Short mmCIF file of C-alpha atoms in Angstrom, two decimals:
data_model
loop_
_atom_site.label_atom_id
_atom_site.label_comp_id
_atom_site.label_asym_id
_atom_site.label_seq_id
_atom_site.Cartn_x
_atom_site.Cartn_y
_atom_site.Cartn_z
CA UNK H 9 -6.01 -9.77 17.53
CA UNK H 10 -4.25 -7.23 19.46
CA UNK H 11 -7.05 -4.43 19.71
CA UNK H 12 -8.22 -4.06 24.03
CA UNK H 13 -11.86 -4.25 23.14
CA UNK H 14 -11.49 -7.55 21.68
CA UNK H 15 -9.13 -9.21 24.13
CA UNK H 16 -11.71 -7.77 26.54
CA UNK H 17 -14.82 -9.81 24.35
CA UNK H 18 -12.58 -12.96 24.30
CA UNK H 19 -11.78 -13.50 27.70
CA UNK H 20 -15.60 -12.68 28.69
CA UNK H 21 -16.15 -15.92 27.10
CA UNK H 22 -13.55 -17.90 27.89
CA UNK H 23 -12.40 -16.99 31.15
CA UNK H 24 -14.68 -17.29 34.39
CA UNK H 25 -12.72 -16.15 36.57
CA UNK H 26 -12.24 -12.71 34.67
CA UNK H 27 -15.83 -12.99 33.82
CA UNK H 28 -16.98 -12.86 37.25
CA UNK H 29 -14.66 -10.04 38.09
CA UNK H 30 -15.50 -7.37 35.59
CA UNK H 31 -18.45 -8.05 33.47
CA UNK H 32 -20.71 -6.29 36.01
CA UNK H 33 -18.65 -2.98 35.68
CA UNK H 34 -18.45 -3.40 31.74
CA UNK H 35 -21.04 -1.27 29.78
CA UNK H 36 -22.15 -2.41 25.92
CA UNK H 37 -22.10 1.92 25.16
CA UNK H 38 -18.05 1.60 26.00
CA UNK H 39 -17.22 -0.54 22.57
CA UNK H 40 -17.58 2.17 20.07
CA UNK H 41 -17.36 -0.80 16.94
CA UNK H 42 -21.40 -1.64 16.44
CA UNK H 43 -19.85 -5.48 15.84
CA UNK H 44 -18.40 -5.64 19.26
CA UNK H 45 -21.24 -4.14 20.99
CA UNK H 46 -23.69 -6.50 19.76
CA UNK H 47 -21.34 -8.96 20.54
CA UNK H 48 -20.93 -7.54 23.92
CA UNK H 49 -24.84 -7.04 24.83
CA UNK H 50 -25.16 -11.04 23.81
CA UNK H 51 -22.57 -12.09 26.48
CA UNK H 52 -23.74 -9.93 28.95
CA UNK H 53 -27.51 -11.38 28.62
CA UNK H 54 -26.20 -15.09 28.34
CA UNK H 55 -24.20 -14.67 31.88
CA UNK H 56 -27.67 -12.91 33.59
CA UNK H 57 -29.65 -15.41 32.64
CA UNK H 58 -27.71 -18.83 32.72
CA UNK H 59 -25.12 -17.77 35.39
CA UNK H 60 -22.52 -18.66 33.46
CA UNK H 61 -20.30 -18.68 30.42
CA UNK H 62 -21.59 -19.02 26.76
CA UNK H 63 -19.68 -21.30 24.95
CA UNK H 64 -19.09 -20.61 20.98
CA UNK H 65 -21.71 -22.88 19.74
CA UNK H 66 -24.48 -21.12 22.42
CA UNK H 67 -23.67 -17.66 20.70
CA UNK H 68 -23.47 -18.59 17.07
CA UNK H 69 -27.43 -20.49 17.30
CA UNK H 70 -28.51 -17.13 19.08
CA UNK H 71 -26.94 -14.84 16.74
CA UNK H 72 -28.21 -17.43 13.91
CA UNK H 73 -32.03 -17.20 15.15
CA UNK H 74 -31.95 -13.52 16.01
CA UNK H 75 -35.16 -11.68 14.82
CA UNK H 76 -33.32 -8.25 15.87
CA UNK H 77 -30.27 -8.14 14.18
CA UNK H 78 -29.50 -7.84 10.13
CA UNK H 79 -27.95 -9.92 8.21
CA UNK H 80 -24.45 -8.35 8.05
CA UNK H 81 -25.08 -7.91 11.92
CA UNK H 82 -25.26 -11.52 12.54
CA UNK H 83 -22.29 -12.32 9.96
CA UNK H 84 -19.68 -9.84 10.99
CA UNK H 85 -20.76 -11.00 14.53
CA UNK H 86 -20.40 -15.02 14.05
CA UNK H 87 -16.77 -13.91 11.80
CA UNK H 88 -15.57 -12.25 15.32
CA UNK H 89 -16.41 -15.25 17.32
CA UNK H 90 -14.20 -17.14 15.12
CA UNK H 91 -11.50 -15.36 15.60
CA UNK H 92 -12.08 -15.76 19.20
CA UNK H 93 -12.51 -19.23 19.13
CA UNK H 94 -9.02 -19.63 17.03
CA UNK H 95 -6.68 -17.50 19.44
CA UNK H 96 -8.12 -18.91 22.60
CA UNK H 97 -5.37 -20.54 23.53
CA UNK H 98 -3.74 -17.10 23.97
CA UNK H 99 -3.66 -16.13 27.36
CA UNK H 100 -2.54 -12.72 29.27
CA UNK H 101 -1.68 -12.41 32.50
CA UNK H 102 -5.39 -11.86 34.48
CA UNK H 103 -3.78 -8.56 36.97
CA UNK H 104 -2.95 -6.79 34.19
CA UNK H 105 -6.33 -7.69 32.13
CA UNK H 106 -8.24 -6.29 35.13
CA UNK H 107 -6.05 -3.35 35.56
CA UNK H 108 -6.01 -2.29 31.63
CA UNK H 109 -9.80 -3.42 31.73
CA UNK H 110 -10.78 -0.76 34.37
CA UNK H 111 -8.79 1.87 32.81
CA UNK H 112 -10.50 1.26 29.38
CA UNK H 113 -14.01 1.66 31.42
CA UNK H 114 -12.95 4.77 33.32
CA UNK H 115 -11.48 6.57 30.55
CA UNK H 116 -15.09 5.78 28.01
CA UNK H 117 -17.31 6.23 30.88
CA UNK H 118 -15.86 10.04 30.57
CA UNK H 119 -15.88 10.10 26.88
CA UNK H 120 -19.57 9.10 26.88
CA UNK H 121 -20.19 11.73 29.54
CA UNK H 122 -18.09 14.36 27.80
CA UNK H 123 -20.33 13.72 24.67
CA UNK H 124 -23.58 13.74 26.18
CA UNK H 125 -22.42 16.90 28.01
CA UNK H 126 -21.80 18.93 24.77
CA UNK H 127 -25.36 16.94 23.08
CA UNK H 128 -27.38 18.88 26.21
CA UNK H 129 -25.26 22.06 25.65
CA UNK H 130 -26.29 22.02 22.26
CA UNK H 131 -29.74 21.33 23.19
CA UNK H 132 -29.58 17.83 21.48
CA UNK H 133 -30.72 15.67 23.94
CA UNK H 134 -34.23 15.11 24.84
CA UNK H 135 -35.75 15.56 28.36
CA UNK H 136 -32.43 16.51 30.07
CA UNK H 137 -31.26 19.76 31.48
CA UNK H 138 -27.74 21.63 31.75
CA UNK H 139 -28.24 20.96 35.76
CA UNK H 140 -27.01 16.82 35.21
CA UNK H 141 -24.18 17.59 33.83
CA UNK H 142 -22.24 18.07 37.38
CA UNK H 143 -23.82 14.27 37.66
CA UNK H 144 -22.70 12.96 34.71
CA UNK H 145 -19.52 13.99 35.30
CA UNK H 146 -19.49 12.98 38.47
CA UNK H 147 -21.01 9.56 37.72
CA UNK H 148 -18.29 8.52 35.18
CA UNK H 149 -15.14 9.75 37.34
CA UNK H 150 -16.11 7.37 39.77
CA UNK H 151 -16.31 4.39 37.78
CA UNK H 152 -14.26 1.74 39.23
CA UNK H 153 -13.97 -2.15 39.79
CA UNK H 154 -14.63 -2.74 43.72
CA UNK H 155 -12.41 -5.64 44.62
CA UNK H 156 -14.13 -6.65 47.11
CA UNK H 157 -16.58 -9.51 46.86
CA UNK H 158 -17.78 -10.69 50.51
CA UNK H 159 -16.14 -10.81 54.06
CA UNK H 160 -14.25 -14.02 54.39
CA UNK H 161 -14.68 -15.55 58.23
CA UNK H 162 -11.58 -17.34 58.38
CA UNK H 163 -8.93 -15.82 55.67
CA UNK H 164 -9.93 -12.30 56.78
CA UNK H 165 -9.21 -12.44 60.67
CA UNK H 166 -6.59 -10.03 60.72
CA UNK H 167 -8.28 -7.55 58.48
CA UNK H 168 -11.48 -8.06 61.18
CA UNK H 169 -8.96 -7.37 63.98
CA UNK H 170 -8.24 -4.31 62.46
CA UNK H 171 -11.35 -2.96 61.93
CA UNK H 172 -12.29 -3.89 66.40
CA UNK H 173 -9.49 -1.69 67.08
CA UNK H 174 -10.00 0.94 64.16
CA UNK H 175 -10.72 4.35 65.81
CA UNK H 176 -14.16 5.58 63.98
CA UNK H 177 -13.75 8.86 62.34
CA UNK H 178 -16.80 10.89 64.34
CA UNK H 179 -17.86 14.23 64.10
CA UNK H 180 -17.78 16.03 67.81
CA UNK H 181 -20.07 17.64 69.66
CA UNK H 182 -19.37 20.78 71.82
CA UNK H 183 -21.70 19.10 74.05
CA UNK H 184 -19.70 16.76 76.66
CA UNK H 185 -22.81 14.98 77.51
CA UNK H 186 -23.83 14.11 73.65
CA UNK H 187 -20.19 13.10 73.07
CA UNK H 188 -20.46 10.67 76.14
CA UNK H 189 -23.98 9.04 74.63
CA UNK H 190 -22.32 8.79 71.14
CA UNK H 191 -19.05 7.42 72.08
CA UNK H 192 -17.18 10.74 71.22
CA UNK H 193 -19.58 12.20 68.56
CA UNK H 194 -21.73 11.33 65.41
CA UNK H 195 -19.94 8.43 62.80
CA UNK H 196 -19.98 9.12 59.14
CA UNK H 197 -22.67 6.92 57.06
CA UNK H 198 -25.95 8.16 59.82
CA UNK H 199 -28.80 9.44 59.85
CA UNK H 200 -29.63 11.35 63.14
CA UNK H 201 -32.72 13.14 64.46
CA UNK H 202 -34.28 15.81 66.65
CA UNK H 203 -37.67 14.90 67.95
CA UNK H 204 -39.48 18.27 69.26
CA UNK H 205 -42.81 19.94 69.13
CA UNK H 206 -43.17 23.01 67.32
CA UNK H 207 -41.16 26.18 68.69
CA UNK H 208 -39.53 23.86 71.62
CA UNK H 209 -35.83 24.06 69.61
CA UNK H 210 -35.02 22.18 67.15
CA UNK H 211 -33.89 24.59 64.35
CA UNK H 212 -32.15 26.01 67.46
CA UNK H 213 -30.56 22.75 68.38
CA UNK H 214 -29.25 22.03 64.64
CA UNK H 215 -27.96 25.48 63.99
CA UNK H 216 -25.80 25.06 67.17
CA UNK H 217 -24.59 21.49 66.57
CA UNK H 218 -23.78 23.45 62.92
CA UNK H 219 -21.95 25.91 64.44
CA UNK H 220 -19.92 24.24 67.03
CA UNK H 221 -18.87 21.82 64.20
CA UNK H 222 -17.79 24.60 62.11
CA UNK H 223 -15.90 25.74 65.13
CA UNK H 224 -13.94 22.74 65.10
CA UNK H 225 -12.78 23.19 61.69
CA UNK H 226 -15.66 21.07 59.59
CA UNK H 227 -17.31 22.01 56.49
CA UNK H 228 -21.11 22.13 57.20
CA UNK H 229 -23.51 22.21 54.44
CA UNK H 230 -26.74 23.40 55.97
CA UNK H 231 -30.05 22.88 53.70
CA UNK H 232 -33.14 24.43 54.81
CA UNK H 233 -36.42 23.90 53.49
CA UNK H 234 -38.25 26.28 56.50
CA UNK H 235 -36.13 29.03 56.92
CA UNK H 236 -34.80 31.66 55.18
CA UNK H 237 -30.56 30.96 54.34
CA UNK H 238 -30.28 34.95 56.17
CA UNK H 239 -32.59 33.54 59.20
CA UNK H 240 -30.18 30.76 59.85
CA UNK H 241 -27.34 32.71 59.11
CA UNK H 242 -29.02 35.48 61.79
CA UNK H 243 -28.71 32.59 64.57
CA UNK H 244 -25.71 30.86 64.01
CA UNK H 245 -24.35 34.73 63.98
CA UNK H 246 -25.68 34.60 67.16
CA UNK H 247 -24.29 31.95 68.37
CA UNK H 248 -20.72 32.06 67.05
CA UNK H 249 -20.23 36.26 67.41
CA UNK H 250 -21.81 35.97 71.17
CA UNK H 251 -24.17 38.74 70.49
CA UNK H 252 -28.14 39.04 71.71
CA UNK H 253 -29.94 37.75 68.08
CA UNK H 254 -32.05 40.95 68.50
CA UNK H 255 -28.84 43.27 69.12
CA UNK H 256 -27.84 42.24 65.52
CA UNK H 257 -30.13 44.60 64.07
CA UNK H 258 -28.47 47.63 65.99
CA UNK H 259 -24.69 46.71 66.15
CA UNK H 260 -22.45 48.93 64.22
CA UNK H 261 -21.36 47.76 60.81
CA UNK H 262 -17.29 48.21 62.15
CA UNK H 263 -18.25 46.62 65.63
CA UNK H 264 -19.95 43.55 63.40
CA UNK H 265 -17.10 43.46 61.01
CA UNK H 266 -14.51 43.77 63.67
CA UNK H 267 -16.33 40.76 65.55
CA UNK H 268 -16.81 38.40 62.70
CA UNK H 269 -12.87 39.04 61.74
CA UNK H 270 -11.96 37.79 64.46
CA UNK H 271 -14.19 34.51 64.31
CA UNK H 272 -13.02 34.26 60.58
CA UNK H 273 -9.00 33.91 62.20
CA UNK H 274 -10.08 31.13 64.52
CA UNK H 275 -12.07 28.93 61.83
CA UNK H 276 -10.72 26.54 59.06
CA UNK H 277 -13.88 25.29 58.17
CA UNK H 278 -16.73 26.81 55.83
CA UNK H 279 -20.50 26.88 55.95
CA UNK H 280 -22.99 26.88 53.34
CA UNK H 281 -26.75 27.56 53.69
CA UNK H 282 -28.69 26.57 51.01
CA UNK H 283 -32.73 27.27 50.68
CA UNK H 284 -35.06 25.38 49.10
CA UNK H 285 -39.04 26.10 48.98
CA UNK H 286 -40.86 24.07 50.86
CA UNK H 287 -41.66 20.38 50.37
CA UNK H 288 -39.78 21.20 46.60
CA UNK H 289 -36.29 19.44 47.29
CA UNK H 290 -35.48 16.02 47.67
CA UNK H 291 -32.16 14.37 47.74
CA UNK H 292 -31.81 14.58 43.67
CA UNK H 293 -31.25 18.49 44.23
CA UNK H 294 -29.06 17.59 47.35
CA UNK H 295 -26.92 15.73 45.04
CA UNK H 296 -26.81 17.62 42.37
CA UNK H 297 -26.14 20.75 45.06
CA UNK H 298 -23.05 19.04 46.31
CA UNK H 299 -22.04 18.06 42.68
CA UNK H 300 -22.11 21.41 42.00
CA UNK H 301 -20.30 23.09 45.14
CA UNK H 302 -17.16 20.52 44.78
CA UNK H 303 -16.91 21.42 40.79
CA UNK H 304 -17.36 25.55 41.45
CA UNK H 305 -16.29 25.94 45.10
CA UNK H 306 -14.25 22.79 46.08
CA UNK H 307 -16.55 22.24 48.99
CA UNK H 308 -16.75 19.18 50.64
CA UNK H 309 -18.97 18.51 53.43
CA UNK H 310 -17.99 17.20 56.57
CA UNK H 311 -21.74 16.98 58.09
CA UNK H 312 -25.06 18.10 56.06
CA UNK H 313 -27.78 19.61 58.15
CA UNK H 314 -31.33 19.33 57.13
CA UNK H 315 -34.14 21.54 58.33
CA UNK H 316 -36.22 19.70 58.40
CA UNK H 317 -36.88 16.40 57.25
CA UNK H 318 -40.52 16.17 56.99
CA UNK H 319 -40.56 18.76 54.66
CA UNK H 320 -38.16 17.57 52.09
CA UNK H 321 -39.76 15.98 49.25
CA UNK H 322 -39.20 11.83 48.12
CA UNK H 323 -37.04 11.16 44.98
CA UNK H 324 -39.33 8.10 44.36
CA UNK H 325 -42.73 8.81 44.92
CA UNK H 326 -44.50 11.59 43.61
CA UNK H 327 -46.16 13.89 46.08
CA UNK H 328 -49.85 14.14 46.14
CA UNK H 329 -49.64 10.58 44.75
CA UNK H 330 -51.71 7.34 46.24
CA UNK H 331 -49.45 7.10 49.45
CA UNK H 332 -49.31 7.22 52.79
CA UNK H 333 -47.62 9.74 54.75
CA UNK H 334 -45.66 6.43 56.61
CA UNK H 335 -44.26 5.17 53.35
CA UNK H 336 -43.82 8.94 51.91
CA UNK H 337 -41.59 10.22 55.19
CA UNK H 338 -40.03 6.56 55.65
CA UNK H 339 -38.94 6.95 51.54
CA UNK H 340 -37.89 10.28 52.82
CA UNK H 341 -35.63 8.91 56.00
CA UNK H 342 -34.37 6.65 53.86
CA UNK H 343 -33.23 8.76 50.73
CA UNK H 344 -31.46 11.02 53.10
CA UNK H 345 -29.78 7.74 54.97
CA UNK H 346 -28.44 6.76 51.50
CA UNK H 347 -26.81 10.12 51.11
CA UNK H 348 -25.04 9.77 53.94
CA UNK H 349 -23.70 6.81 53.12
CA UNK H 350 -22.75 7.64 49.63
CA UNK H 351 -21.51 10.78 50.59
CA UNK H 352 -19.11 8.92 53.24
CA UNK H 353 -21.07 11.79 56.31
CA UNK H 354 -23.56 11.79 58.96
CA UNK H 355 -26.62 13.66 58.41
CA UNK H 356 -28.58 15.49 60.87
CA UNK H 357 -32.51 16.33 60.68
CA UNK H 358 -35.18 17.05 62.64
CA UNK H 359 -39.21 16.22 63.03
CA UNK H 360 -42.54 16.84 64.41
CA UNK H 361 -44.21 15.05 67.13
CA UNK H 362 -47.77 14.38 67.26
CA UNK H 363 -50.71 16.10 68.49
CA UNK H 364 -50.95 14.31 71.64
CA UNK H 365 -46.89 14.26 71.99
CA UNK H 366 -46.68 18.12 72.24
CA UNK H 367 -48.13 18.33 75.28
CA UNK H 368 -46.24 14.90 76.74
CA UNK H 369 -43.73 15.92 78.90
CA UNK H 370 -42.81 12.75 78.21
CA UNK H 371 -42.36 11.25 74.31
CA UNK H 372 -41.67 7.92 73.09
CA UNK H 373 -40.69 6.99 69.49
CA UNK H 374 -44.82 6.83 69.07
CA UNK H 375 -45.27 9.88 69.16
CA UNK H 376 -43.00 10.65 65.82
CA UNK H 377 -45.44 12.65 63.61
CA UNK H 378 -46.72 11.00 60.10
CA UNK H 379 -44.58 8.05 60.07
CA UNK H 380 -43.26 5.32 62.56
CA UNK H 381 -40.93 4.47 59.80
CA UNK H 382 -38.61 7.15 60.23
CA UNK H 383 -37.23 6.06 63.69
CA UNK H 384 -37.05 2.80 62.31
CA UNK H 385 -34.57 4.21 59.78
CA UNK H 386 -32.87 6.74 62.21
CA UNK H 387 -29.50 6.08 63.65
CA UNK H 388 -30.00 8.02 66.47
CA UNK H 389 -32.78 9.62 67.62
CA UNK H 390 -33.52 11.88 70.81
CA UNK H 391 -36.74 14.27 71.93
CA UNK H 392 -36.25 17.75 72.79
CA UNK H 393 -38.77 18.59 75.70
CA UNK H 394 -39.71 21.68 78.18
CA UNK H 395 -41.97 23.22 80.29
CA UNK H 396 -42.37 26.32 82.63
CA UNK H 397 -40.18 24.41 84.72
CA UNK H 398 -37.00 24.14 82.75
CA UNK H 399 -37.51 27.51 81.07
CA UNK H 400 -37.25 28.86 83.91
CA UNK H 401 -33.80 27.52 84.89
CA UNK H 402 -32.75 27.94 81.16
CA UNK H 403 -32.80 24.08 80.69
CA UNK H 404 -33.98 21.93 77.84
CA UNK H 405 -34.50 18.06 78.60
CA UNK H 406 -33.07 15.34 76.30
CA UNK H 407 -34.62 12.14 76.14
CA UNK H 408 -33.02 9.27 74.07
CA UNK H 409 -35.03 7.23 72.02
CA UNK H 410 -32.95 5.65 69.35
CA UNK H 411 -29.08 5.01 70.10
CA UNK H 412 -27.35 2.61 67.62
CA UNK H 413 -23.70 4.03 69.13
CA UNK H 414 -24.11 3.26 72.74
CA UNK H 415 -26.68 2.19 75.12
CA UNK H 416 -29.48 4.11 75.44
CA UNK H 417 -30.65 3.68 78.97
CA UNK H 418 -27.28 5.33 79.49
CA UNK H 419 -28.18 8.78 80.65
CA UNK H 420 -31.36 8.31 79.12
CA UNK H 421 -32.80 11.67 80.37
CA UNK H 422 -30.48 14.91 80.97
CA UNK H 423 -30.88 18.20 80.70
CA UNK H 424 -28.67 20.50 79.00
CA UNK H 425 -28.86 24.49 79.33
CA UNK H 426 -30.09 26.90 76.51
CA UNK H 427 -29.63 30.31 76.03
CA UNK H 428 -32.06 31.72 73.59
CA UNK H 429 -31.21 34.91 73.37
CA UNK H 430 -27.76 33.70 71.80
CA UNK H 431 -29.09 30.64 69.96
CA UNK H 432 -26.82 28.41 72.01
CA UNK H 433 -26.69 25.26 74.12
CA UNK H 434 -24.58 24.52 76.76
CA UNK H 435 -23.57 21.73 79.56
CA UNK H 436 -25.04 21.91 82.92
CA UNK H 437 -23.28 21.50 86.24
CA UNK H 438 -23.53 18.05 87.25
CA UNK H 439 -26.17 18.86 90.35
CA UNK H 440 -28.76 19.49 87.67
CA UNK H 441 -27.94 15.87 85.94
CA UNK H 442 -28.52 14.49 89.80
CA UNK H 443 -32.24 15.69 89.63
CA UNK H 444 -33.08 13.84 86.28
CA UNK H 445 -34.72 10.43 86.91
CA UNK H 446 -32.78 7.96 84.87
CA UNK H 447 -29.97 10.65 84.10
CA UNK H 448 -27.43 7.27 84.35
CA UNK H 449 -25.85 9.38 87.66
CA UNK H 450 -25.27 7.40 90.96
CA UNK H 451 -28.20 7.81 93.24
CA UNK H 452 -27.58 10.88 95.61
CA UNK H 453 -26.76 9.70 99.21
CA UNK H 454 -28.48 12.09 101.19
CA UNK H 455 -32.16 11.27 99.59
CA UNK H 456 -34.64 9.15 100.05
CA UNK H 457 -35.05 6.35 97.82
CA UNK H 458 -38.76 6.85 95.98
CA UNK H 459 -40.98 4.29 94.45
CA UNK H 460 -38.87 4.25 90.95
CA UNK H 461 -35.64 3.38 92.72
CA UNK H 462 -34.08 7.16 92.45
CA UNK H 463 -33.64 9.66 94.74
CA UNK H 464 -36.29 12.50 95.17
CA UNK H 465 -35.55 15.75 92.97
CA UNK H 466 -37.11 18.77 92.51
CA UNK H 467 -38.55 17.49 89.32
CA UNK H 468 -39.79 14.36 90.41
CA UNK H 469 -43.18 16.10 90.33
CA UNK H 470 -42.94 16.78 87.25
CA UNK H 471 -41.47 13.54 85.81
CA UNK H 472 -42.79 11.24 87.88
CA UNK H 473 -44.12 8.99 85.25
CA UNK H 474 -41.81 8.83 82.89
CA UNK H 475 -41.70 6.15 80.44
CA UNK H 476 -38.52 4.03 80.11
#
């Protein structure tokens, strides 16, 4: 018995330890003999039911008793078991098992794709379109045994040691004040969101963030759902060219190329703006989106941008279905959390607030439209608020809400400055942090104390009943 597939079959039945390690991984499609397959499928149910290893005499009375299989099935079957049970003795060394094992799965998880590839191409296979392809493929290069089974207290110490001292890989802000509430910027595997009323900024915020990220190098994938791709384009042009959004539409095609050459030398990172009608896409097109810019671009994201979450649609419940909007935008937060974590990036979205949170100069995570689950899922979540106030000093206030990175009472409230005009957000001078109840600044010597325990400000009127 020297054939892989077999030595593979043995050892599922007489070693545990092996057992344990691979049989999850192990698929019944990847034995192309029908004999070892059915073979396969009746070790693989034995272990999932009993939780542990058939013995020979187990398998031959369920093969025996089968109502399923034919007679030759069950023969050729119990003849293979003998043969097992005669070289048992025969061992091979368990690394190299494992190791060959792995290979054998990788290498017929890509046959099998391959195959069903050219069946959809043909138009062979039922119910499936040329767009899963990039999945398929996808799905069997990344078959592989994870090693790791569980975090061991004690015999992993130094390994947890490690990981204290590990420096997170974060993407930055070109905000100082969001990099000092994030502990240097947003970590990989996150789900982060804009809370704002409608026309207060949050497109605007997320097409900065995008920008200043692609300024740094990153490769932003930005999806939009409410937007036009040329609208967003139009304000991160904006933005990144330094040029009045309205003077776009008069500059001078040299003066515009001349501008956006010399953006193009300073940048090492791409952006892509994808569209998507509304309340259409969910993270199934996402995927299948990024499947198919790595295989025809080689594009990689860095950070995905979604505009805006609300809108997107679930990949598990049907819209217009017999749900509520809570558990349709929580499925929603959550789909889009998973992607980040699959996808090894943080994610950045935005929502509504309610009716009664538009005008409230002073939100809470309450007053997150449709669903209270989606802060609940959210990493980090912050409102966006103004009023004639701020607009007139060109100011935006920030309020955290959801922090998992740092403390939130940390400048809970700050202001940052916005130029609209230009699409673009900038840092104040610390004076206007000073006038911001609960900014996380010292209190300001030369003013009275007030009933909160903070120093009067000009905006104290304004503010004065802020929430904490």
């Amino acid at each position: 018995m020297n054939r892989l597939e077999q030595t593979i079959l043995k050892n599922l039945i007489y070693n545990e330890e092996y057992t344990r390690k691979v049989l999850p991984f192990i698929q019944s499609d990847y034995f192309s003999d029908n004999t070892e397959k059915v073979v396969f499928k009746e070790i693989f149910e034995f272990v999932n039911k009993y939780k542990n290893l058939p013995t020979h005499e187990a398998l031959v009375i369920n093969f025996t008793e089968s109502k399923t299989l034919t007679e030759p099935q069950v023969r050729s079957s119990i003849e293979l078991l003998n043969e097992f049970k005669q070289n048992k003795d025969e061992t091979v060394d368990l690394s190299w098992l494992t190791e060959n094992t792995e290979k054998f799965c990788q290498d017929k998880a890509i046959y099998n794709a391959i195959m069903e590839s050219v069946q959809i191409l043909d138009d062979k296979a039922e119910k499936k379109s040329k767009g899963e392809i990039p999945k398929l493929l996808s799905d069997a290069l990344g078959v592989s045994f994870d090693s790791n089974i569980g975090h061991d207290y004690i015999n992993d110490f130094d390994s947890r040691y490690e990981f204290y001292h590990r420096v997170e890989s974060r993407i930055r802000f070109d905000l100082d004040i969001f990099n000092k509430i994030t502990k240097g910027g947003l970590p990989t595997k996150t789900l982060n969101i804009a809370l704002a009323g409608t026309g207060v900024g949050k497109s605007l915020f997320m097409c900065h963030v995008a920008a200043g990220c692609l300024s740094q190098g990153h490769n932003v994938l930005y999806i939009t759902l409410e937007m036009a791709e040329e609208k967003i384009a139009e304000r991160i042009d904006a933005n990144l060219l330094n040029i009045d959004i309205n003077e776009l539409q008069t500059i001078s095609k040299p003066d515009y190329e001349r501008k956006f050459e010399a953006l193009k030398s300073k940048t090492q990172g791409k952006l892509i703006i994808k569209e998507y009608p509304t309340a259409a896409a969910s993270t199934l097109h996402f995927r299948a989106l990024l499947s198919e810019l790595a295989l025809k671009k080689n594009f990689r994201p860095d950070i995905i941008f979604v505009d805006y979450l609300n809108i997107c649609a679930s990949a598990r419940i049907k819209a217009g279905g017999n749900v509520n909007s809570y558990t349709y935008v929580k499925a929603i937060a959550e789909e889009l959390r998973g992607l980040a974590v699959e996808f090894n990036l943080p994610v950045v979205s935005a929502t509504q607030t309610t009716r009664s949170g538009f005008t409230n100069s002073d939100p809470g995570l309450e007053d997150t439209s449709e669903s209270f689950g989606l802060p609940a899922t959210a990493d980090f979540m912050f409102a966006l608020v103004t009023n004639e106030d701020l607009e007139a000093l060109n100011q935006i206030l920030v309020k955290q809400l959801k922090n998992r990175y740092s403390d939130p009472s940390y400048f809970k409230r700050f202001v940052v400055g916005i130029d609209k005009p230009k699409m673009r957000l900038y840092d104040t001078e610390q004076s206007a942090q000073d006038d911001i109840l609960d900014s996380g600044q010292e209190n300001i010597p030369d003013k009275p104390l007030n009933t909160f325990g903070n120093r009067e400000s000009k905006f104290n009127r304004n503010f004065s009943g802020l929430k904490v």
